[in-house]
GROMACS .gro file of C-alpha atoms in nm:
model
  406
    1MET     CA    1   7.544   0.610 -21.252
    2MET     CA    2   7.812   0.861 -21.352
    3PRO     CA    3   7.738   1.236 -21.345
    4ALA     CA    4   7.708   1.429 -21.668
    5ASP     CA    5   8.023   1.596 -21.797
    6SER     CA    6   8.026   1.956 -21.678
    7HIS     CA    7   8.081   2.069 -22.039
    8SER     CA    8   7.783   1.874 -22.178
    9PRO     CA    9   7.485   2.078 -22.297
   10PRO     CA   10   7.144   2.010 -22.142
   11LEU     CA   11   6.995   1.693 -22.287
   12ASP     CA   12   6.684   1.887 -22.393
   13HIS     CA   13   6.908   2.074 -22.639
   14VAL     CA   14   7.057   1.744 -22.762
   15ALA     CA   15   6.708   1.597 -22.795
   16GLU     CA   16   6.590   1.880 -23.019
   17ARG     CA   17   6.887   1.837 -23.250
   18TYR     CA   18   6.828   1.460 -23.253
   19VAL     CA   19   6.462   1.501 -23.354
   20LYS     CA   20   6.554   1.738 -23.635
   21LEU     CA   21   6.817   1.492 -23.763
   22ILE     CA   22   6.564   1.208 -23.765
   23LEU     CA   23   6.322   1.427 -23.962
   24ALA     CA   24   6.600   1.519 -24.204
   25MET     CA   25   6.673   1.148 -24.257
   26GLY     CA   26   6.306   1.095 -24.330
   27GLN     CA   27   6.349   1.304 -24.645
   28HIS     CA   28   6.587   1.039 -24.780
   29ASP     CA   29   6.397   0.728 -24.667
   30ALA     CA   30   6.017   0.734 -24.678
   31SER     CA   31   5.982   0.454 -24.420
   32TYR     CA   32   6.235   0.595 -24.171
   33VAL     CA   33   6.005   0.817 -23.962
   34ASP     CA   34   5.738   0.582 -23.835
   35ALA     CA   35   5.564   0.839 -23.613
   36TYR     CA   36   5.602   1.209 -23.540
   37TYR     CA   37   5.386   1.437 -23.329
   38GLY     CA   38   5.630   1.713 -23.236
   39PRO     CA   39   5.632   2.076 -23.347
   40PRO     CA   40   5.494   2.094 -23.705
   41GLU     CA   41   5.745   2.364 -23.795
   42TRP     CA   42   6.033   2.118 -23.741
   43GLN     CA   43   5.880   1.883 -23.997
   44GLN     CA   44   5.831   2.171 -24.239
   45GLN     CA   45   6.190   2.280 -24.186
   46ALA     CA   46   6.314   1.930 -24.275
   47ILE     CA   47   6.112   1.940 -24.598
   48GLU     CA   48   6.236   2.286 -24.694
   49GLN     CA   49   6.603   2.241 -24.605
   50GLN     CA   50   6.659   1.892 -24.753
   51GLN     CA   51   6.990   1.822 -24.577
   52GLY     CA   52   7.225   1.590 -24.763
   53LEU     CA   53   7.328   1.258 -24.613
   54SER     CA   54   7.686   1.374 -24.558
   55ASP     CA   55   7.560   1.681 -24.374
   56ILE     CA   56   7.332   1.467 -24.158
   57LYS     CA   57   7.622   1.237 -24.075
   58ALA     CA   58   7.851   1.528 -23.981
   59ALA     CA   59   7.579   1.683 -23.765
   60ALA     CA   60   7.506   1.352 -23.589
   61ASP     CA   61   7.875   1.304 -23.511
   62MET     CA   62   7.886   1.655 -23.370
   63VAL     CA   63   7.580   1.595 -23.149
   64LEU     CA   64   7.727   1.268 -23.020
   65ALA     CA   65   8.047   1.447 -22.921
   66LEU     CA   66   7.846   1.706 -22.726
   67PHE     CA   67   7.728   1.466 -22.455
   68ALA     CA   68   7.995   1.196 -22.462
   69GLY     CA   69   8.044   1.217 -22.086
   70ASP     CA   70   7.679   1.173 -21.989
   71HIS     CA   71   7.586   0.817 -21.889
   72CYS     CA   72   7.232   0.852 -21.755
   73LEU     CA   73   6.967   0.627 -21.911
   74ARG     CA   74   6.830   0.909 -22.123
   75ALA     CA   75   7.174   0.991 -22.263
   76VAL     CA   76   7.257   0.625 -22.330
   77ASN     CA   77   6.934   0.587 -22.524
   78LEU     CA   78   6.994   0.903 -22.729
   79ARG     CA   79   7.347   0.787 -22.805
   80LYS     CA   80   7.230   0.445 -22.931
   81GLN     CA   81   6.958   0.606 -23.142
   82LEU     CA   82   7.209   0.845 -23.302
   83GLN     CA   83   7.455   0.563 -23.367
   84ALA     CA   84   7.176   0.375 -23.545
   85LEU     CA   85   7.103   0.686 -23.752
   86LEU     CA   86   7.469   0.691 -23.858
   87ALA     CA   87   7.445   0.325 -23.960
   88ARG     CA   88   7.137   0.402 -24.170
   89VAL     CA   89   7.320   0.692 -24.336
   90ASP     CA   90   7.604   0.454 -24.423
   91MET     CA   91   7.355   0.208 -24.575
   92LEU     CA   92   7.184   0.477 -24.781
   93GLN     CA   93   7.525   0.588 -24.903
   94GLY     CA   94   7.590   0.237 -25.034
   95ALA     CA   95   7.765   0.056 -24.748
   96ARG     CA   96   7.699  -0.319 -24.760
   97LEU     CA   97   7.662  -0.450 -24.407
   98ASP     CA   98   7.635  -0.820 -24.331
   99PHE     CA   99   7.313  -0.918 -24.153
  100ASP     CA  100   7.457  -0.936 -23.800
  101THR     CA  101   7.648  -0.608 -23.836
  102GLU     CA  102   7.330  -0.440 -23.961
  103SER     CA  103   7.124  -0.574 -23.670
  104ALA     CA  104   7.392  -0.476 -23.415
  105ARG     CA  105   7.427  -0.122 -23.549
  106LEU     CA  106   7.058  -0.056 -23.606
  107TYR     CA  107   6.894  -0.258 -23.327
  108ASP     CA  108   7.170  -0.311 -23.067
  109ALA     CA  109   7.126  -0.690 -23.078
  110VAL     CA  110   7.237  -0.995 -23.277
  111SER     CA  111   7.024  -1.304 -23.333
  112PRO     CA  112   7.164  -1.654 -23.271
  113HIS     CA  113   7.235  -1.876 -23.572
  114HIS     CA  114   7.077  -2.219 -23.614
  115SER     CA  115   7.134  -2.485 -23.878
  116ARG     CA  116   6.863  -2.651 -24.081
  117SER     CA  117   6.908  -2.968 -23.877
  118TYR     CA  118   6.814  -2.776 -23.559
  119TYR     CA  119   6.475  -2.694 -23.711
  120ALA     CA  120   6.432  -3.046 -23.851
  121THR     CA  121   6.377  -3.185 -23.501
  122LEU     CA  122   6.097  -2.930 -23.445
  123VAL     CA  123   5.941  -3.010 -23.782
  124ALA     CA  124   5.945  -3.378 -23.682
  125GLU     CA  125   5.730  -3.297 -23.376
  126ILE     CA  126   5.478  -3.123 -23.602
  127ASP     CA  127   5.490  -3.423 -23.836
  128ALA     CA  128   5.386  -3.640 -23.540
  129LEU     CA  129   5.106  -3.400 -23.439
  130LEU     CA  130   4.956  -3.400 -23.790
  131PRO     CA  131   5.018  -3.748 -23.934
  132GLY     CA  132   4.916  -3.831 -24.290
  133ASP     CA  133   5.025  -3.817 -24.651
  134GLY     CA  134   5.212  -3.535 -24.821
  135THR     CA  135   5.474  -3.298 -24.684
  136VAL     CA  136   5.455  -3.161 -24.332
  137SER     CA  137   5.409  -2.816 -24.482
  138ALA     CA  138   5.115  -2.933 -24.693
  139ARG     CA  139   4.949  -3.098 -24.390
  140VAL     CA  140   4.998  -2.789 -24.173
  141ASN     CA  141   4.845  -2.566 -24.435
  142ALA     CA  142   4.557  -2.806 -24.505
  143PHE     CA  143   4.474  -2.803 -24.134
  144ARG     CA  144   4.505  -2.426 -24.111
  145ALA     CA  145   4.279  -2.381 -24.415
  146GLN     CA  146   3.988  -2.478 -24.187
  147LEU     CA  147   4.072  -2.187 -23.958
  148VAL     CA  148   4.056  -1.882 -24.185
  149ILE     CA  149   3.838  -1.599 -24.057
  150PRO     CA  150   3.575  -1.527 -24.327
  151ALA     CA  151   3.611  -1.175 -24.468
  152ASP     CA  152   3.263  -1.074 -24.354
  153LYS     CA  153   3.344  -1.183 -23.996
  154LEU     CA  154   3.691  -1.027 -23.972
  155ARG     CA  155   3.592  -0.694 -23.818
  156ALA     CA  156   3.374  -0.854 -23.548
  157VAL     CA  157   3.649  -1.101 -23.458
  158MET     CA  158   3.920  -0.834 -23.448
  159ASP     CA  159   3.699  -0.602 -23.242
  160ALA     CA  160   3.641  -0.878 -22.986
  161ALA     CA  161   4.011  -0.968 -22.967
  162ILE     CA  162   4.121  -0.606 -22.925
  163ARG     CA  163   3.852  -0.547 -22.662
  164ALA     CA  164   3.973  -0.846 -22.462
  165GLY     CA  165   4.334  -0.726 -22.480
  166ARG     CA  166   4.227  -0.380 -22.365
  167GLU     CA  167   4.030  -0.518 -22.069
  168ARG     CA  168   4.330  -0.721 -21.955
  169THR     CA  169   4.569  -0.428 -22.001
  170LEU     CA  170   4.351  -0.189 -21.802
  171GLN     CA  171   4.364  -0.424 -21.504
  172TYR     CA  172   4.734  -0.340 -21.469
  173ILE     CA  173   4.809  -0.021 -21.664
  174ALA     CA  174   4.618   0.306 -21.622
  175LEU     CA  175   4.576   0.472 -21.960
  176PRO     CA  176   4.488   0.838 -22.020
  177GLU     CA  177   4.129   0.936 -22.085
  178GLY     CA  178   4.048   0.963 -22.454
  179GLU     CA  179   4.311   0.721 -22.584
  180ASP     CA  180   4.167   0.544 -22.887
  181PHE     CA  181   4.236   0.392 -23.227
  182VAL     CA  182   4.080   0.346 -23.569
  183LEU     CA  183   4.086  -0.004 -23.722
  184GLU     CA  184   4.130  -0.031 -24.100
  185PHE     CA  185   4.161  -0.322 -24.343
  186VAL     CA  186   4.411  -0.274 -24.626
  187SER     CA  187   4.587  -0.467 -24.902
  188ASP     CA  188   4.908  -0.473 -25.106
  189LYS     CA  189   5.144  -0.451 -24.805
  190PRO     CA  190   5.453  -0.657 -24.711
  191TRP     CA  191   5.334  -0.685 -24.347
  192SER     CA  192   5.028  -0.843 -24.181
  193GLY     CA  193   4.947  -0.559 -23.939
  194TYR     CA  194   5.069  -0.208 -23.862
  195ASN     CA  195   5.015   0.062 -23.601
  196TRP     CA  196   5.049   0.421 -23.717
  197TYR     CA  197   5.067   0.636 -23.403
  198LYS     CA  198   4.931   0.985 -23.461
  199GLY     CA  199   4.996   1.154 -23.126
  200ASN     CA  200   4.738   1.283 -22.878
  201TYR     CA  201   4.691   0.919 -22.767
  202GLN     CA  202   4.545   0.813 -23.105
  203SER     CA  203   4.648   0.528 -23.339
  204VAL     CA  204   4.545   0.399 -23.679
  205ILE     CA  205   4.572   0.019 -23.682
  206GLN     CA  206   4.577  -0.154 -24.019
  207ILE     CA  207   4.527  -0.523 -24.092
  208ASN     CA  208   4.646  -0.655 -24.429
  209THR     CA  209   4.389  -0.877 -24.601
  210ASP     CA  210   4.607  -0.984 -24.897
  211LEU     CA  211   4.644  -1.329 -24.743
  212PRO     CA  212   4.405  -1.537 -24.532
  213VAL     CA  213   4.378  -1.418 -24.171
  214TYR     CA  214   4.376  -1.724 -23.945
  215ILE     CA  215   4.182  -1.729 -23.620
  216ASP     CA  216   4.493  -1.721 -23.398
  217ARG     CA  217   4.603  -1.397 -23.563
  218ALA     CA  218   4.313  -1.209 -23.402
  219VAL     CA  219   4.464  -1.227 -23.053
  220ASP     CA  220   4.818  -1.191 -23.191
  221LEU     CA  221   4.741  -0.880 -23.394
  222GLY     CA  222   4.501  -0.732 -23.138
  223CYS     CA  223   4.757  -0.752 -22.858
  224HIS     CA  224   5.059  -0.667 -23.074
  225GLU     CA  225   4.919  -0.363 -23.256
  226ALA     CA  226   4.684  -0.232 -22.985
  227TYR     CA  227   4.666  -0.353 -22.623
  228PRO     CA  228   4.912  -0.395 -22.456
  229GLY     CA  229   5.138  -0.355 -22.761
  230HIS     CA  230   5.222  -0.066 -22.993
  231HIS     CA  231   4.926   0.157 -22.911
  232VAL     CA  232   4.990   0.134 -22.537
  233TYR     CA  233   5.367   0.170 -22.586
  234ASN     CA  234   5.327   0.494 -22.778
  235VAL     CA  235   5.058   0.629 -22.545
  236LEU     CA  236   5.286   0.571 -22.244
  237LEU     CA  237   5.584   0.736 -22.414
  238GLU     CA  238   5.372   1.039 -22.501
  239ARG     CA  239   5.212   1.068 -22.158
  240ASP     CA  240   5.509   0.986 -21.934
  241LEU     CA  241   5.809   1.110 -22.131
  242VAL     CA  242   5.701   1.369 -22.389
  243ARG     CA  243   5.430   1.539 -22.182
  244GLY     CA  244   5.540   1.426 -21.836
  245LYS     CA  245   5.911   1.506 -21.861
  246GLY     CA  246   5.935   1.720 -22.173
  247TRP     CA  247   6.167   1.468 -22.342
  248LEU     CA  248   6.101   1.557 -22.704
  249GLU     CA  249   6.320   1.281 -22.847
  250TYR     CA  250   6.021   1.052 -22.793
  251CYS     CA  251   5.790   1.256 -23.017
  252VAL     CA  252   5.962   1.093 -23.316
  253TYR     CA  253   6.004   0.722 -23.380
  254PRO     CA  254   6.277   0.621 -23.628
  255LEU     CA  255   6.189   0.274 -23.751
  256TYR     CA  256   6.544   0.152 -23.807
  257SER     CA  257   6.667   0.201 -23.451
  258PRO     CA  258   6.704   0.017 -23.117
  259GLN     CA  259   6.365   0.157 -23.020
  260SER     CA  260   6.211  -0.092 -23.263
  261LEU     CA  261   6.349  -0.393 -23.078
  262ILE     CA  262   6.189  -0.264 -22.759
  263ALA     CA  263   5.864  -0.181 -22.941
  264GLU     CA  264   5.831  -0.511 -23.130
  265GLY     CA  265   5.963  -0.719 -22.842
  266THR     CA  266   5.719  -0.579 -22.588
  267ALA     CA  267   5.432  -0.599 -22.840
  268ASN     CA  268   5.498  -0.971 -22.893
  269TYR     CA  269   5.562  -1.047 -22.526
  270GLY     CA  270   5.242  -0.860 -22.442
  271ILE     CA  271   5.043  -1.140 -22.607
  272GLU     CA  272   5.151  -1.405 -22.356
  273LEU     CA  273   5.146  -1.152 -22.072
  274SER     CA  274   4.779  -1.083 -22.145
  275PHE     CA  275   4.669  -1.444 -22.190
  276THR     CA  276   4.808  -1.760 -22.033
  277ASP     CA  277   4.786  -2.056 -22.270
  278ALA     CA  278   4.474  -2.181 -22.092
  279GLU     CA  279   4.308  -1.837 -22.091
  280ARG     CA  280   4.378  -1.788 -22.457
  281LEU     CA  281   4.243  -2.128 -22.555
  282ALA     CA  282   3.925  -2.068 -22.357
  283PHE     CA  283   3.875  -1.719 -22.504
  284GLU     CA  284   3.934  -1.831 -22.861
  285GLN     CA  285   3.720  -2.144 -22.825
  286GLN     CA  286   3.430  -1.975 -22.646
  287VAL     CA  287   3.431  -1.632 -22.814
  288LEU     CA  288   3.635  -1.601 -23.132
  289TYR     CA  289   3.565  -1.936 -23.301
  290PRO     CA  290   3.186  -1.889 -23.274
  291LEU     CA  291   3.214  -1.527 -23.394
  292ALA     CA  292   3.408  -1.647 -23.697
  293GLY     CA  293   3.174  -1.938 -23.763
  294LEU     CA  294   3.458  -2.189 -23.711
  295ASP     CA  295   3.446  -2.526 -23.535
  296PRO     CA  296   3.557  -2.477 -23.170
  297ALA     CA  297   3.650  -2.845 -23.149
  298LEU     CA  298   3.957  -2.766 -23.361
  299ALA     CA  299   4.089  -2.514 -23.109
  300PRO     CA  300   4.293  -2.741 -22.875
  301ARG     CA  301   4.483  -2.909 -23.156
  302TYR     CA  302   4.541  -2.576 -23.329
  303ALA     CA  303   4.681  -2.433 -23.006
  304GLN     CA  304   4.923  -2.728 -22.987
  305LEU     CA  305   5.028  -2.670 -23.346
  306ASN     CA  306   5.085  -2.299 -23.291
  307ALA     CA  307   5.299  -2.367 -22.984
  308LEU     CA  308   5.525  -2.584 -23.200
  309LEU     CA  309   5.526  -2.338 -23.491
  310ALA     CA  310   5.632  -2.061 -23.251
  311ARG     CA  311   5.947  -2.258 -23.176
  312LEU     CA  312   6.034  -2.233 -23.547
  313SER     CA  313   6.031  -1.853 -23.537
  314TYR     CA  314   6.409  -1.809 -23.542
  315ALA     CA  315   6.413  -1.981 -23.881
  316ASP     CA  316   6.282  -1.647 -24.007
  317ASN     CA  317   6.605  -1.479 -23.897
  318ASP     CA  318   6.827  -1.754 -24.037
  319ILE     CA  319   6.650  -1.753 -24.373
  320ALA     CA  320   6.658  -1.374 -24.395
  321ARG     CA  321   7.028  -1.363 -24.307
  322GLN     CA  322   7.129  -1.622 -24.567
  323TYR     CA  323   6.899  -1.482 -24.834
  324LEU     CA  324   7.011  -1.121 -24.787
  325GLU     CA  325   7.379  -1.219 -24.775
  326GLY     CA  326   7.340  -1.424 -25.094
  327SER     CA  327   7.408  -1.774 -24.960
  328LEU     CA  328   7.046  -1.870 -25.033
  329ALA     CA  329   6.907  -1.792 -25.377
  330ARG     CA  330   6.547  -1.671 -25.401
  331GLU     CA  331   6.408  -2.017 -25.484
  332GLU     CA  332   6.613  -2.174 -25.204
  333ALA     CA  333   6.486  -1.917 -24.956
  334LEU     CA  334   6.128  -1.989 -25.064
  335GLU     CA  335   6.191  -2.361 -25.015
  336TRP     CA  336   6.322  -2.297 -24.662
  337LEU     CA  337   6.018  -2.085 -24.581
  338VAL     CA  338   5.782  -2.360 -24.700
  339ASN     CA  339   5.959  -2.668 -24.562
  340VAL     CA  340   6.144  -2.530 -24.257
  341ARG     CA  341   5.932  -2.235 -24.142
  342LEU     CA  342   5.620  -2.415 -24.274
  343TYR     CA  343   5.467  -2.107 -24.434
  344PRO     CA  344   5.221  -2.147 -24.722
  345ALA     CA  345   5.377  -2.071 -25.061
  346GLU     CA  346   5.191  -1.741 -25.105
  347LYS     CA  347   5.297  -1.614 -24.761
  348SER     CA  348   5.655  -1.719 -24.833
  349ALA     CA  349   5.667  -1.489 -25.135
  350GLN     CA  350   5.529  -1.206 -24.922
  351ARG     CA  351   5.790  -1.280 -24.656
  352LEU     CA  352   6.073  -1.235 -24.905
  353GLN     CA  353   5.922  -0.897 -24.988
  354PHE     CA  354   5.948  -0.813 -24.619
  355TYR     CA  355   6.315  -0.918 -24.604
  356ASP     CA  356   6.393  -0.712 -24.914
  357ALA     CA  357   6.218  -0.407 -24.771
  358MET     CA  358   6.322  -0.433 -24.406
  359GLY     CA  359   6.651  -0.624 -24.391
  360ALA     CA  360   6.754  -0.731 -24.041
  361TYR     CA  361   6.439  -0.578 -23.888
  362VAL     CA  362   6.299  -0.933 -23.863
  363ILE     CA  363   6.505  -1.001 -23.549
  364ASN     CA  364   6.306  -0.746 -23.350
  365TYR     CA  365   6.002  -0.972 -23.326
  366ASN     CA  366   6.137  -1.299 -23.188
  367LEU     CA  367   6.469  -1.192 -23.036
  368GLY     CA  368   6.301  -0.878 -22.906
  369GLN     CA  369   6.023  -1.087 -22.751
  370ASP     CA  370   6.269  -1.321 -22.582
  371MET     CA  371   6.479  -1.033 -22.449
  372ALA     CA  372   6.173  -0.846 -22.319
  373LYS     CA  373   6.034  -1.163 -22.159
  374ALA     CA  374   6.363  -1.250 -21.986
  375TYR     CA  375   6.406  -0.895 -21.858
  376VAL     CA  376   6.049  -0.862 -21.729
  377GLU     CA  377   6.045  -1.203 -21.565
  378ARG     CA  378   6.372  -1.133 -21.381
  379GLN     CA  379   6.199  -0.844 -21.204
  380GLY     CA  380   5.962  -1.066 -21.003
  381SER     CA  381   5.765  -1.390 -21.002
  382THR     CA  382   5.402  -1.274 -20.992
  383ARG     CA  383   5.176  -1.159 -21.273
  384GLU     CA  384   5.148  -0.819 -21.103
  385ALA     CA  385   5.528  -0.786 -21.093
  386HIS     CA  386   5.553  -0.882 -21.460
  387TRP     CA  387   5.296  -0.621 -21.562
  388ALA     CA  388   5.470  -0.353 -21.354
  389ALA     CA  389   5.809  -0.433 -21.511
  390PHE     CA  390   5.651  -0.446 -21.857
  391CYS     CA  391   5.496  -0.101 -21.807
  392ASP     CA  392   5.827   0.037 -21.680
  393LEU     CA  393   6.014  -0.111 -21.976
  394MET     CA  394   5.778   0.057 -22.221
  395SER     CA  395   5.768   0.397 -22.052
  396SER     CA  396   6.131   0.469 -21.963
  397PRO     CA  397   6.454   0.497 -22.165
  398ARG     CA  398   6.586   0.150 -22.243
  399VAL     CA  399   6.836   0.009 -22.492
  400PRO     CA  400   6.828  -0.356 -22.600
  401SER     CA  401   7.182  -0.443 -22.485
  402ALA     CA  402   7.089  -0.329 -22.131
  403LEU     CA  403   6.804  -0.585 -22.113
  404ARG     CA  404   7.041  -0.878 -22.088
  405ALA     CA  405   7.126  -1.026 -21.748
  406GLU     CA  406   7.465  -0.910 -21.620
   0.00000   0.00000   0.00000
């Protein structure tokens, strides 16, 4: 690790200027600041001053120049976050970035490309698992229709799934006393679940009920949004970095930044870290299916199906890239989502809404998960080692490009 340049200002000074720039950007983009629990007067200042985009860009360039010689992890992370802010300024000023350039500049990572024929072999395996008449997509969705959590059972099922994730997390990660969350059910959103971190170790977790919530989503959403996912991630950042070290850059979370790949990647990897395949099947079959009033005999086959569907996840990135770059028209993108990604038609329309709203953000889920998994599993071979590396990844400065094996 190289020493800081003797002319560089203290990073605490840089961090304060960074936070204020993120808050200033939030005045131009309502979704940009995902969480903030720093000094209230900084937020008020951003509202009152209303910096223009050109001024924000000039100030960010100036801050970057201040600590160009500092190569510690904290400085590297701040630099990547500021570079992503500059990319977002460019986009808001009308720059048209191709999908891979956008993902590289905002999230410090680029997703692999796959052809339709690559996914066809995976779809053929699902065809064999669910033989019968009609398209593979129709058969998948007919099977899944038996596995919708009834609306009046949704809270009980989600509570049980979140509780199980918390119990598993607490075996390996000590959390501060008083950490907690509120669970809400909402509608008219382009996403299926969201964690709004409020500071002081508190989250609001929202589940979107616009579309059917299938039984497997209980564990997915419970782990991803709560334990050991977003809630734990934010609690650790607040405890260990903001309070523990006084690193105020972590009191703000800009959504369109490399931090999101770490956040979404660890939240998704946290699902399989919490439950082995066998543990998850047993928990769902013995606890969640009965709570939802569903037939537990369907659980093993559904687990097989979901394992195959997970291998189709990168189709999301390929569809988004082609759709957003214009090589797939809207109807063509919907057809890919139905027949390649095997989404139901109504979810496919919602997914296009997500692409339109979030752009290349989609890569953070699957590519982020694979990068987090590979990094964590290189740190040791035992479950204890994986949890320790996972905790360290979430509670220390990290940038996505540094997760890759050298």
